[in-house]
PDB file of C-alpha atoms in Angstrom:
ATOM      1  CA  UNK A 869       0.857 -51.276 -16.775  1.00  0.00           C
ATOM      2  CA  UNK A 870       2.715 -48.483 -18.677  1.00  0.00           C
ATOM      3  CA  UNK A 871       6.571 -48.957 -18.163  1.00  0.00           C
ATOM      4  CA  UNK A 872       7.241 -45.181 -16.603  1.00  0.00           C
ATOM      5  CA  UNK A 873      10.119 -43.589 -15.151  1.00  0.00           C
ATOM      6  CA  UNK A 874      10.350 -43.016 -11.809  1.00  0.00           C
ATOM      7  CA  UNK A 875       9.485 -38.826 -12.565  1.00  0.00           C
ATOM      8  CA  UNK A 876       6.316 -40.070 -13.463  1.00  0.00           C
ATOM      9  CA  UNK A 877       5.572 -42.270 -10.977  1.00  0.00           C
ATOM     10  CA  UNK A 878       3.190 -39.824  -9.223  1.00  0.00           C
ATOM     11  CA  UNK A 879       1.462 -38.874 -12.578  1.00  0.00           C
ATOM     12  CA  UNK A 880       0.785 -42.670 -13.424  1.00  0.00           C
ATOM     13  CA  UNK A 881      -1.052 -42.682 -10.179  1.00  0.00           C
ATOM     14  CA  UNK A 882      -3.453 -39.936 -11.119  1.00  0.00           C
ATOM     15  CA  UNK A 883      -6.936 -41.361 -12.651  1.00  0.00           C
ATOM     16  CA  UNK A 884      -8.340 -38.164 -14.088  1.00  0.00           C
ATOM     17  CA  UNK A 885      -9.761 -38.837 -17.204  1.00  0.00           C
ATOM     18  CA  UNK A 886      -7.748 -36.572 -19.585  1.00  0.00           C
ATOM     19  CA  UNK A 887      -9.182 -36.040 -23.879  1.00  0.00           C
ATOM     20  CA  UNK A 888      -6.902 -37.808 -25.926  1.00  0.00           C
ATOM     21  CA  UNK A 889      -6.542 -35.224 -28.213  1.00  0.00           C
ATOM     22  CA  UNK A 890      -4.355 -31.760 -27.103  1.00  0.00           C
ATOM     23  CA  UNK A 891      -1.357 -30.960 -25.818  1.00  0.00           C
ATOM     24  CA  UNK A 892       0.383 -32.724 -22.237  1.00  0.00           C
ATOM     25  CA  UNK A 893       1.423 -36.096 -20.996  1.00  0.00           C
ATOM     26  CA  UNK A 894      -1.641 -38.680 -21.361  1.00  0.00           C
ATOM     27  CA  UNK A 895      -2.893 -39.967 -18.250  1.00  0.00           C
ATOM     28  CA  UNK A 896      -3.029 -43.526 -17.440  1.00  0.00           C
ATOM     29  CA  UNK A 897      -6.822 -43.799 -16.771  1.00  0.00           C
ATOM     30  CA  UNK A 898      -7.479 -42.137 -20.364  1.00  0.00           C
ATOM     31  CA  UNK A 899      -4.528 -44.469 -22.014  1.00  0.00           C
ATOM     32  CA  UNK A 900      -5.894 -47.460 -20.777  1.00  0.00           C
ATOM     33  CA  UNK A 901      -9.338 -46.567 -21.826  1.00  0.00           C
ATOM     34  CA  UNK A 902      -7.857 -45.603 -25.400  1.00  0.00           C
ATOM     35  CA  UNK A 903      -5.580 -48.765 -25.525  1.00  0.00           C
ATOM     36  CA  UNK A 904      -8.273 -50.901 -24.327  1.00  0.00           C
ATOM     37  CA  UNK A 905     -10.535 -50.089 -27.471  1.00  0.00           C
ATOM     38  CA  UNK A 906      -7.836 -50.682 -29.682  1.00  0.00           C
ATOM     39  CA  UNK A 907      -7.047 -53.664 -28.487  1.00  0.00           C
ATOM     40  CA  UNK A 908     -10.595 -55.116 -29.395  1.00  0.00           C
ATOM     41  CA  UNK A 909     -10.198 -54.037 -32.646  1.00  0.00           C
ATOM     42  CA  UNK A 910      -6.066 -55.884 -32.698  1.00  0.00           C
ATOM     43  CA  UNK A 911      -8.238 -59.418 -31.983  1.00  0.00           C
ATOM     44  CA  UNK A 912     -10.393 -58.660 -34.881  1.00  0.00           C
ATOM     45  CA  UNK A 913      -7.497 -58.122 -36.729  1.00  0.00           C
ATOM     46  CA  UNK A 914      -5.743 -61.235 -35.347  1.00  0.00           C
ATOM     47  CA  UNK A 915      -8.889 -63.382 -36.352  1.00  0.00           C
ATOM     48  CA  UNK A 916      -9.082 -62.186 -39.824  1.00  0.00           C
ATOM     49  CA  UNK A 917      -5.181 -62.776 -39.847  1.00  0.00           C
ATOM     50  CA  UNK A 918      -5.834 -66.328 -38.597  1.00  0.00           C
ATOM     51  CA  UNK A 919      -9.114 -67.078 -41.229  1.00  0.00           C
ATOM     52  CA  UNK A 920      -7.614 -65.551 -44.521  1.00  0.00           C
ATOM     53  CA  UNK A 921      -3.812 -66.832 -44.035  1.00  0.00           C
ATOM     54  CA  UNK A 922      -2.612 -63.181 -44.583  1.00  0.00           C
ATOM     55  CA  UNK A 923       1.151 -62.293 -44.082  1.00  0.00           C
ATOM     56  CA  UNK A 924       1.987 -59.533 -42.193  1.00  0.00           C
ATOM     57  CA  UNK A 925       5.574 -58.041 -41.400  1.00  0.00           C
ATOM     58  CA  UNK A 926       5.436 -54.672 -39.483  1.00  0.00           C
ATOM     59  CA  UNK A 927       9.155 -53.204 -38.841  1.00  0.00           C
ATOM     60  CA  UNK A 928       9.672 -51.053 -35.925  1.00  0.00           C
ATOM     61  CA  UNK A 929      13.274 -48.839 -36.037  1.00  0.00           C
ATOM     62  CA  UNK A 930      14.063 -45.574 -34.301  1.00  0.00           C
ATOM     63  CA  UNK A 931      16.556 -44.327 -32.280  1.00  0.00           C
ATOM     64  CA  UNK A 932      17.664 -46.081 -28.902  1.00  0.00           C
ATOM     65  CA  UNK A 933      14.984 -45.467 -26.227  1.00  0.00           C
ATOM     66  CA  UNK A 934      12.573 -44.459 -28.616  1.00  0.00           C
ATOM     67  CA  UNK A 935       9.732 -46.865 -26.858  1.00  0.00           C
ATOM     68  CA  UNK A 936       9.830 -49.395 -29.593  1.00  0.00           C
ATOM     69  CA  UNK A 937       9.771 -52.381 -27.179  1.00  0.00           C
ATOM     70  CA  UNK A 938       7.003 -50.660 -24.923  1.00  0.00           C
ATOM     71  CA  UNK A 939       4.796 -50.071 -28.242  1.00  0.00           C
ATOM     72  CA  UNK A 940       5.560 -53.567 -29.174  1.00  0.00           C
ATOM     73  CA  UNK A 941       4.102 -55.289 -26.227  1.00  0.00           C
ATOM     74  CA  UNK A 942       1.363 -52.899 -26.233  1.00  0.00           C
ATOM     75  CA  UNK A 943       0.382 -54.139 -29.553  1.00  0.00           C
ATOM     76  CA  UNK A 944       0.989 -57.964 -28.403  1.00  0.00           C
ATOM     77  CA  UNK A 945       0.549 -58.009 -25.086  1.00  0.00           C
ATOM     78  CA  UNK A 946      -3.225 -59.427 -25.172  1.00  0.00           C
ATOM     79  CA  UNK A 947      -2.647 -61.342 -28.361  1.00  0.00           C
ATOM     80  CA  UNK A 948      -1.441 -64.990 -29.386  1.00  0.00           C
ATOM     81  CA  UNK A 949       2.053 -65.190 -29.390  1.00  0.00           C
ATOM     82  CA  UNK A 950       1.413 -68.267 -32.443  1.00  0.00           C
ATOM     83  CA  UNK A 951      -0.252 -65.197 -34.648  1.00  0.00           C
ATOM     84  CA  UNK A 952       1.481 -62.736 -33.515  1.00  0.00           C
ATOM     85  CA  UNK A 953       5.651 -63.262 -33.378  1.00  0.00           C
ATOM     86  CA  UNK A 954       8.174 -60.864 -31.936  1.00  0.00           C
ATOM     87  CA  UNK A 955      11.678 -60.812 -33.941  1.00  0.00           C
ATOM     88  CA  UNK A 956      14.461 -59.369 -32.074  1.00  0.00           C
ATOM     89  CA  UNK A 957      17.711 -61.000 -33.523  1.00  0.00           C
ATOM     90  CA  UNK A 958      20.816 -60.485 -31.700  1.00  0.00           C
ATOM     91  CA  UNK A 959      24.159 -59.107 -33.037  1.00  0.00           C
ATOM     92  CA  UNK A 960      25.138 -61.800 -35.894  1.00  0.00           C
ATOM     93  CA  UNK A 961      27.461 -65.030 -35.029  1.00  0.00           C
ATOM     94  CA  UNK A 962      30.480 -65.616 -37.137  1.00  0.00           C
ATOM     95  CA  UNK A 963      28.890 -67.375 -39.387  1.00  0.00           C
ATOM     96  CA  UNK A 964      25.662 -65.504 -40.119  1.00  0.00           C
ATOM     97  CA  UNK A 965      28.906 -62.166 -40.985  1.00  0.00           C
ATOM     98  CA  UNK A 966      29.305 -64.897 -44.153  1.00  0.00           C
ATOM     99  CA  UNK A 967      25.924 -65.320 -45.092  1.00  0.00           C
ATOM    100  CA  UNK A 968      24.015 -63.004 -47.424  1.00  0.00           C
ATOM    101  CA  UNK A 969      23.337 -59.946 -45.126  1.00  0.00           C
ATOM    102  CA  UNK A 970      19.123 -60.313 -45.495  1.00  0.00           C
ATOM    103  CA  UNK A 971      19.211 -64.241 -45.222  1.00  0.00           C
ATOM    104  CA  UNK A 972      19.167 -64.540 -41.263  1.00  0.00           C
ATOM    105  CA  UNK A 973      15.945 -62.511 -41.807  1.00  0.00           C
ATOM    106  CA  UNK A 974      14.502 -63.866 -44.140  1.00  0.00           C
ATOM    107  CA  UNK A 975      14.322 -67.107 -41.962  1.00  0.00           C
ATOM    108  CA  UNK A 976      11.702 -65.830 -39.515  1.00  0.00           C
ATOM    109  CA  UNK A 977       9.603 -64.208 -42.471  1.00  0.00           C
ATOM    110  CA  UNK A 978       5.253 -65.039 -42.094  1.00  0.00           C
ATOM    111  CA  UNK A 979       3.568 -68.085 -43.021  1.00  0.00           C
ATOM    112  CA  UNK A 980       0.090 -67.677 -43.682  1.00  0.00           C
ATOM    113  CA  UNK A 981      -1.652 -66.642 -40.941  1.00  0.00           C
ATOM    114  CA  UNK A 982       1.236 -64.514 -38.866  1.00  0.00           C
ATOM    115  CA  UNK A 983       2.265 -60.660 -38.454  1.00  0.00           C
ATOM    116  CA  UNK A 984       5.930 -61.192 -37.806  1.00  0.00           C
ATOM    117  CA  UNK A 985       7.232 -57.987 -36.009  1.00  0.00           C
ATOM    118  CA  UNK A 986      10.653 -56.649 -36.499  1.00  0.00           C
ATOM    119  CA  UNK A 987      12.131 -55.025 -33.413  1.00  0.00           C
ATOM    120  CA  UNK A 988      15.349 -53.842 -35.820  1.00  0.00           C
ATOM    121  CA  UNK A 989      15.434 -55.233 -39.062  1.00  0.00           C
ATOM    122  CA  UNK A 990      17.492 -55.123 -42.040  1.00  0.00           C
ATOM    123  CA  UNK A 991      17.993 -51.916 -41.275  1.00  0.00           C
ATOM    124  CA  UNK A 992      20.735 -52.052 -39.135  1.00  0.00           C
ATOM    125  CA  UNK A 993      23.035 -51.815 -41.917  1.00  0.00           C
ATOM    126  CA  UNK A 994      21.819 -48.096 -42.469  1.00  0.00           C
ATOM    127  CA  UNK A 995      22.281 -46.999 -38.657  1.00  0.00           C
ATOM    128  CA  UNK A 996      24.462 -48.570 -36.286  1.00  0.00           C
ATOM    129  CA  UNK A 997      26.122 -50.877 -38.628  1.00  0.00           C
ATOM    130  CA  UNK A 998      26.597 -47.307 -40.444  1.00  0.00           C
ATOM    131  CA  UNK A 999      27.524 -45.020 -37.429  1.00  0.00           C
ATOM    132  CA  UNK A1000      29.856 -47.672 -35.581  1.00  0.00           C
ATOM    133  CA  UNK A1001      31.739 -48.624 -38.795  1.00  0.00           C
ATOM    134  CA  UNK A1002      30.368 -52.553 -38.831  1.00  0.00           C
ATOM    135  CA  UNK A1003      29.729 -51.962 -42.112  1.00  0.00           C
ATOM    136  CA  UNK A1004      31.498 -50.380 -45.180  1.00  0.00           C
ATOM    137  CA  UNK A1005      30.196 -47.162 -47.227  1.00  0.00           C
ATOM    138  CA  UNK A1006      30.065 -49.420 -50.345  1.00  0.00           C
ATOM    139  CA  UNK A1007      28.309 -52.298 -48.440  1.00  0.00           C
ATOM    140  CA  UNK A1008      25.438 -49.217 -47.106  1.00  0.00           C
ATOM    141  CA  UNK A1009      25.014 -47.922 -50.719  1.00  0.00           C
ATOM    142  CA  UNK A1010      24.352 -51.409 -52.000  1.00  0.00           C
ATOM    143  CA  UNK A1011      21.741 -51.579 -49.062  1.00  0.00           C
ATOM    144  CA  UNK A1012      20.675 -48.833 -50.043  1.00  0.00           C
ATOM    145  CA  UNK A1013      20.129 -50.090 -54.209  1.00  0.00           C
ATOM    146  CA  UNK A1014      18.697 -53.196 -53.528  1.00  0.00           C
ATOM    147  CA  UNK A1015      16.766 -52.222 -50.113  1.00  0.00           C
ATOM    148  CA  UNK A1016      13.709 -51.131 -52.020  1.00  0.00           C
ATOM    149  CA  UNK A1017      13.885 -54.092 -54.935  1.00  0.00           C
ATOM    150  CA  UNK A1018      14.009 -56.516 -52.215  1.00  0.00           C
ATOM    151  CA  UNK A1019      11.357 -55.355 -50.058  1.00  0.00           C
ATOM    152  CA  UNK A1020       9.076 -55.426 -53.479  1.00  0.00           C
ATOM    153  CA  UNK A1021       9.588 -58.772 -54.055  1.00  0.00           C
ATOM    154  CA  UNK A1022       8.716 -59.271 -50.945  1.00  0.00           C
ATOM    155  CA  UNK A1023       5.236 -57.422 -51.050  1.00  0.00           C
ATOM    156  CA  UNK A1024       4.606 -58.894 -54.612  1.00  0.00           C
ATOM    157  CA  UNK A1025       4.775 -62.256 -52.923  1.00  0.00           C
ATOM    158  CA  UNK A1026       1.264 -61.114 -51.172  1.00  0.00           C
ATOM    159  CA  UNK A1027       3.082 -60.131 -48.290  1.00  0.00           C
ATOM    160  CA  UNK A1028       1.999 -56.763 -46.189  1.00  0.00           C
ATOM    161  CA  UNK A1029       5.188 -55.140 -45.289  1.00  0.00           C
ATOM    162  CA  UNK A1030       4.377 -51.965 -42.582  1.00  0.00           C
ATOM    163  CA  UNK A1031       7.323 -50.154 -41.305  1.00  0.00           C
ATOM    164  CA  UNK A1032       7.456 -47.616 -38.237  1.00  0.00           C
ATOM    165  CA  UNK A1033       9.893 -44.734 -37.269  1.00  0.00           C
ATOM    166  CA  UNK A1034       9.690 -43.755 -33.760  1.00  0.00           C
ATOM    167  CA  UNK A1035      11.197 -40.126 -33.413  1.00  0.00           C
ATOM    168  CA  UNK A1036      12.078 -39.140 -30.210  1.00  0.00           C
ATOM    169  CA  UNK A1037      13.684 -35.542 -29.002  1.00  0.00           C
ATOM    170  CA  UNK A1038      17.212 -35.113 -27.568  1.00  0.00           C
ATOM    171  CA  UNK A1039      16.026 -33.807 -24.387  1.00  0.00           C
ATOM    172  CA  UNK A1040      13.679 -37.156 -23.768  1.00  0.00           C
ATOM    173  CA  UNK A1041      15.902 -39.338 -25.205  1.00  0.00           C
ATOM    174  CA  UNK A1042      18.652 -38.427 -22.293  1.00  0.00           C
ATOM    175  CA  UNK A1043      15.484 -37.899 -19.574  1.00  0.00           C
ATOM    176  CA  UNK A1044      14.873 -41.841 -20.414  1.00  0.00           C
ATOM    177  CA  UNK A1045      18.455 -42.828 -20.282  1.00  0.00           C
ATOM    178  CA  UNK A1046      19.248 -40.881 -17.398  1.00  0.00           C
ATOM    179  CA  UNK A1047      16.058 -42.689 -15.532  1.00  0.00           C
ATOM    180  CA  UNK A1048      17.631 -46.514 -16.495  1.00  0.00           C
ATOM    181  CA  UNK A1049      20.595 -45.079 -15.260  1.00  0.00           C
ATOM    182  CA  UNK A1050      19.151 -44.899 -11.581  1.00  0.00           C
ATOM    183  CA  UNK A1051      16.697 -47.413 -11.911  1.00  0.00           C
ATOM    184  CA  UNK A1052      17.987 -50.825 -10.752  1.00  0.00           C
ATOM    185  CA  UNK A1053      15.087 -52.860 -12.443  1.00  0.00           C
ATOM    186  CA  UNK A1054      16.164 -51.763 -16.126  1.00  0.00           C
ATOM    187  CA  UNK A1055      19.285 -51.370 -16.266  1.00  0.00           C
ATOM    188  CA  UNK A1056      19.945 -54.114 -18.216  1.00  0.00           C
ATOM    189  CA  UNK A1057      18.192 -52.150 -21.018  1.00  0.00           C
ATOM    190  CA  UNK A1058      21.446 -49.261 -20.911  1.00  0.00           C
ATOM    191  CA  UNK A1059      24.219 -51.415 -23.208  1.00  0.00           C
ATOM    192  CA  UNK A1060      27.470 -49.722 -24.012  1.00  0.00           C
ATOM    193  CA  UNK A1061      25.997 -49.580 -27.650  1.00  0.00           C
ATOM    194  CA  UNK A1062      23.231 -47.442 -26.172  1.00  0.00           C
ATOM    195  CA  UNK A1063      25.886 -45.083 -24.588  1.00  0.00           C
ATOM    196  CA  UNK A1064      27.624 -44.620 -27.545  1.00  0.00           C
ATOM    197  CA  UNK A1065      24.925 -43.899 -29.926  1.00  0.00           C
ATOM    198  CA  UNK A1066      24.032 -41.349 -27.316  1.00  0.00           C
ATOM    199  CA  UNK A1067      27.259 -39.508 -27.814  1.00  0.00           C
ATOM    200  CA  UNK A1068      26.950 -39.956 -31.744  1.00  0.00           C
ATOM    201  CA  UNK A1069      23.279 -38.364 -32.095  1.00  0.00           C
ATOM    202  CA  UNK A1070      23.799 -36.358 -34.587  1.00  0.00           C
ATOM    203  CA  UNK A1071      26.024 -39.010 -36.955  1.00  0.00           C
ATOM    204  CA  UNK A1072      22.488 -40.999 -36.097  1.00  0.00           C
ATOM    205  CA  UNK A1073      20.492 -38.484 -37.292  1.00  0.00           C
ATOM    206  CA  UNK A1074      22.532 -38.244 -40.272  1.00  0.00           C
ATOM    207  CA  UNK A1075      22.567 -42.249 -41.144  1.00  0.00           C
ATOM    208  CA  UNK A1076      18.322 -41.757 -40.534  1.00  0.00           C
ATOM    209  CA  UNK A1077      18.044 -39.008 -43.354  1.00  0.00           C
ATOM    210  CA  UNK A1078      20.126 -41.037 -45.618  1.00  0.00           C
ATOM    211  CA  UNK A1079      18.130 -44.198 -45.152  1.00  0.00           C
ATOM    212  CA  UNK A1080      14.612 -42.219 -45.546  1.00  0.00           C
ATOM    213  CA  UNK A1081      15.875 -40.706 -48.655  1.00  0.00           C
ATOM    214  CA  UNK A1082      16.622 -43.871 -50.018  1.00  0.00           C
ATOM    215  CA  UNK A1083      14.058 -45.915 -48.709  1.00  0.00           C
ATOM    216  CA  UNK A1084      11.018 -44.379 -47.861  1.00  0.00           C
ATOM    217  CA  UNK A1085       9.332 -44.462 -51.108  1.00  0.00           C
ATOM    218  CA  UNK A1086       5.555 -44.118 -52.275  1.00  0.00           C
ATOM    219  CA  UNK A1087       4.889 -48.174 -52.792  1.00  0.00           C
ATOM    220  CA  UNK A1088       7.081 -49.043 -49.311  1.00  0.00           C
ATOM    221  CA  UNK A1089       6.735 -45.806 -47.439  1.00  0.00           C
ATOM    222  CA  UNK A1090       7.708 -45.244 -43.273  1.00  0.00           C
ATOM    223  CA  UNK A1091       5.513 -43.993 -41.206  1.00  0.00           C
ATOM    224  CA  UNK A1092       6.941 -42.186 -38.689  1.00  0.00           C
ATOM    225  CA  UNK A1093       5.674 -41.694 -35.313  1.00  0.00           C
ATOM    226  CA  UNK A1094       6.345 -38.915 -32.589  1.00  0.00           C
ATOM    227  CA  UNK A1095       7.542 -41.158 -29.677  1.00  0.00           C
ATOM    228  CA  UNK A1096       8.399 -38.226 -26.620  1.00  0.00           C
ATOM    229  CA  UNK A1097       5.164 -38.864 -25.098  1.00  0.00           C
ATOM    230  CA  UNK A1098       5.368 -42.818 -24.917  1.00  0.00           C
ATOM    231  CA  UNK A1099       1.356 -43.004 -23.912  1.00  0.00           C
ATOM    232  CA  UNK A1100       0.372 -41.346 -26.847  1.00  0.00           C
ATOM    233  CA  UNK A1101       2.783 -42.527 -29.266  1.00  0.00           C
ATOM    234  CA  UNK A1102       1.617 -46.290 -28.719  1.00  0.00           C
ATOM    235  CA  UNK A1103      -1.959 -45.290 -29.396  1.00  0.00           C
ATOM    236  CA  UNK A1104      -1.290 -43.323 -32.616  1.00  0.00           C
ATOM    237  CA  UNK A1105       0.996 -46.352 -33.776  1.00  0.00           C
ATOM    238  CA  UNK A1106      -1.243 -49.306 -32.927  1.00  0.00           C
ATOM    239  CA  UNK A1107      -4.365 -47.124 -34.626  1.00  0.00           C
ATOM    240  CA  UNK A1108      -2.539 -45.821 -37.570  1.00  0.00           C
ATOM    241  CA  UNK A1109      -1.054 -49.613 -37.914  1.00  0.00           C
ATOM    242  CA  UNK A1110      -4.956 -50.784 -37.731  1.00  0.00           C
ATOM    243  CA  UNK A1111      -6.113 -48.204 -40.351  1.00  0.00           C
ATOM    244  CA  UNK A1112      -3.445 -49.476 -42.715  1.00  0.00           C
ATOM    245  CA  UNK A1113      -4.766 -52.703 -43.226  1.00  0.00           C
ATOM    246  CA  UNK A1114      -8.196 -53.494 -44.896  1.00  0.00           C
ATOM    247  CA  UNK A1115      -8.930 -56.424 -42.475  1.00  0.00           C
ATOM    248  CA  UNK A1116     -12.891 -57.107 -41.084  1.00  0.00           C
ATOM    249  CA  UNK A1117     -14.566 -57.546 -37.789  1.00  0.00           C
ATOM    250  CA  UNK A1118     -15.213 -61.553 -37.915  1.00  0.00           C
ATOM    251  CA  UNK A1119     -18.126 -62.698 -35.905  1.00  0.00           C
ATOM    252  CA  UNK A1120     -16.949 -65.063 -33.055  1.00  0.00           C
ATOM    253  CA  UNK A1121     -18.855 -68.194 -32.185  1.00  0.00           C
ATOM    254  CA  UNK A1122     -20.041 -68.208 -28.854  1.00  0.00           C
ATOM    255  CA  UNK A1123     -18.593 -70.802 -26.729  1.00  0.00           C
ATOM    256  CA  UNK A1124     -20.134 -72.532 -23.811  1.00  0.00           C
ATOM    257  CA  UNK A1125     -18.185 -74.896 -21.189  1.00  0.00           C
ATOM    258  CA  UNK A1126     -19.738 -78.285 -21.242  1.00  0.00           C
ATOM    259  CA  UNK A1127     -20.410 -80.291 -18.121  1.00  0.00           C
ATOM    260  CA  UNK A1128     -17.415 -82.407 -16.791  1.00  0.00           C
ATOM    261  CA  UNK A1129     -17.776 -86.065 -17.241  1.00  0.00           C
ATOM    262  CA  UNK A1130     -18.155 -88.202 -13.751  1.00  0.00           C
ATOM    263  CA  UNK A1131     -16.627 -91.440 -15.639  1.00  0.00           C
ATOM    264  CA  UNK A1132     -13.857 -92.654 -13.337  1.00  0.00           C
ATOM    265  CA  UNK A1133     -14.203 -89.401 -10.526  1.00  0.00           C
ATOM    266  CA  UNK A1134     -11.987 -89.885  -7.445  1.00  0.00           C
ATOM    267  CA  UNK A1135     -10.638 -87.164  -4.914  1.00  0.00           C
ATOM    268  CA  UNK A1136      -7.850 -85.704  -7.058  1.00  0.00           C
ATOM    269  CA  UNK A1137      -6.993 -83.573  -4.538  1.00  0.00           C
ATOM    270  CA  UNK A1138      -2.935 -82.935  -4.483  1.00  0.00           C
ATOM    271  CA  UNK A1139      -1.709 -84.209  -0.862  1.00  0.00           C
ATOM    272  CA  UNK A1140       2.179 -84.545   0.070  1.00  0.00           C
ATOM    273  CA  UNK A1141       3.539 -82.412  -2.214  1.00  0.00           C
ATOM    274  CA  UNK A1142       6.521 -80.008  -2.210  1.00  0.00           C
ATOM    275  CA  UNK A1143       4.013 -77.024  -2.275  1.00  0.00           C
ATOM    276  CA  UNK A1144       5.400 -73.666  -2.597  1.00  0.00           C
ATOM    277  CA  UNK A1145       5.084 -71.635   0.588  1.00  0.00           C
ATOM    278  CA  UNK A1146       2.394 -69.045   0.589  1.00  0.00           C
ATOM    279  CA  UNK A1147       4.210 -66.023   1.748  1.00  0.00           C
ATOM    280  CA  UNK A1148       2.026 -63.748   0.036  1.00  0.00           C
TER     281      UNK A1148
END
């Protein structure tokens, strides 16, 4: 189920069908539809992942409350978590500050036959690291430099590299943060960081242009998506993610359940046991 606020409680309960295309808030009966037909086509994808050994890395950045975690489990949801891995690295120990700043990521990089996705990346170091002073203007600019060299070694390697944008509006952006405010069950998702980068929008929108200019080139381009509506913006990324790479429909062998042996049958059945009361 779509992860709405509460002011749209009532409109995720309304099962008109609704086009895809136009202008409004998608409905849930004509999102699921939509999703449901791309998600046949993400287990062709996964299969073709799984039978050529490709390597796939698909970055997801954007401002906070964007929906990057709700597209992400939208793309993974029905998929296997051993094809499909979710990276979402937490603030870096001590020990990783010494390290060289790309090797904690380079760690949980594909082997053959994965899509590792990025929920924040590398790129850290061009927005908060930038906008909350974690990081020093010489240490962005040499992000910056070697950014796009490293990301081309990475690709000539035979690695797919995909990376997403999600763009959403001020007005949204404090509609969404104003609903985990009041909503008990995620406010876990509101961290102080959050707060502040609320307050610094427009130093965030700022360390966003920089990082496109430098980064968003015609060999390793971003895609960015439009993220207000959170329905639609999850379609248009998982299809636009599907059209960018050249993978086939496999054919899957049918399978059939075979007969359970009899060889040493007993009654099986589980008596004395700490069960768990039914209350429900």
């Amino acid at each position: 189920m779509d992860e709405t606020d509460q002011g749209l409680l009532a409109e995720a309960r309304d099962d008109e069908a609704e086009p895809v295309a136009g202008g409004g808030r998608l409905k849930r009966k004509a999102y699921e539809r939509e999703l449901h037909k791309l998600r046949v086509q993400l287990s062709h994808l996964q299969t073709w992942v799984r039978e050529t050994g490709a390597r796939i890395i698909v970055v997801f950045e954007g401002r906070d409350a964007a929906g990057k975690g709700g597209t992400i489990r939208a793309i993974t949801e029905r998929l296997s978590p051993r094809v499909f891995r979710v990276v979402a690295l937490p603030a870096p120990s001590d020990r990783e500050k010494t390290q060289l700043y790309l090797q904690r990521y380079l760690a949980h990089f594909p082997a053959a036959g994965e899509v590792v996705i990025f929920d924040r990346s590398w790129y850290n170091r061009a927005g908060v690291e930038t906008v909350m002073g974690f990081c020093s203007e010489a240490e962005r600019q040499r992000f910056f430099t070697l950014c796009p060299q490293f990301e081309r070694v990475v690709t000539g390697s035979g690695i797919r590299l995909v990376k997403f944008w999600l763009e959403v509006g001020r007005q949204e952006q404090r509609r969404r943060f104003e609903a985990r405010i009041h909503d008990p069950l995620r406010q876990w998702k509101l961290s102080p960081m959050d707060v502040e980068s609320y307050r610094r929008w427009y130093a965030y929108s700022r360390a966003r242009d920089a990082m496109l200019a430098a980064t968003d080139t015609e060999d390793l381009p971003w895609h960015v998506v439009r993220s207000d509506d959170k329905r639609r913006a999850r379609l248009n990324c998982i299809a636009h993610l599907l059209h960018l790479i050249p993978y086939e429909e496999r054919e899957v062998e049918p399978v059939e359940l075979p007969k359970r042996s009899k060889k040493d049958a007993y009654d099986d059945t589980l008596r004395n046991r700490r069960f768990v009361p039914e209350l429900y």
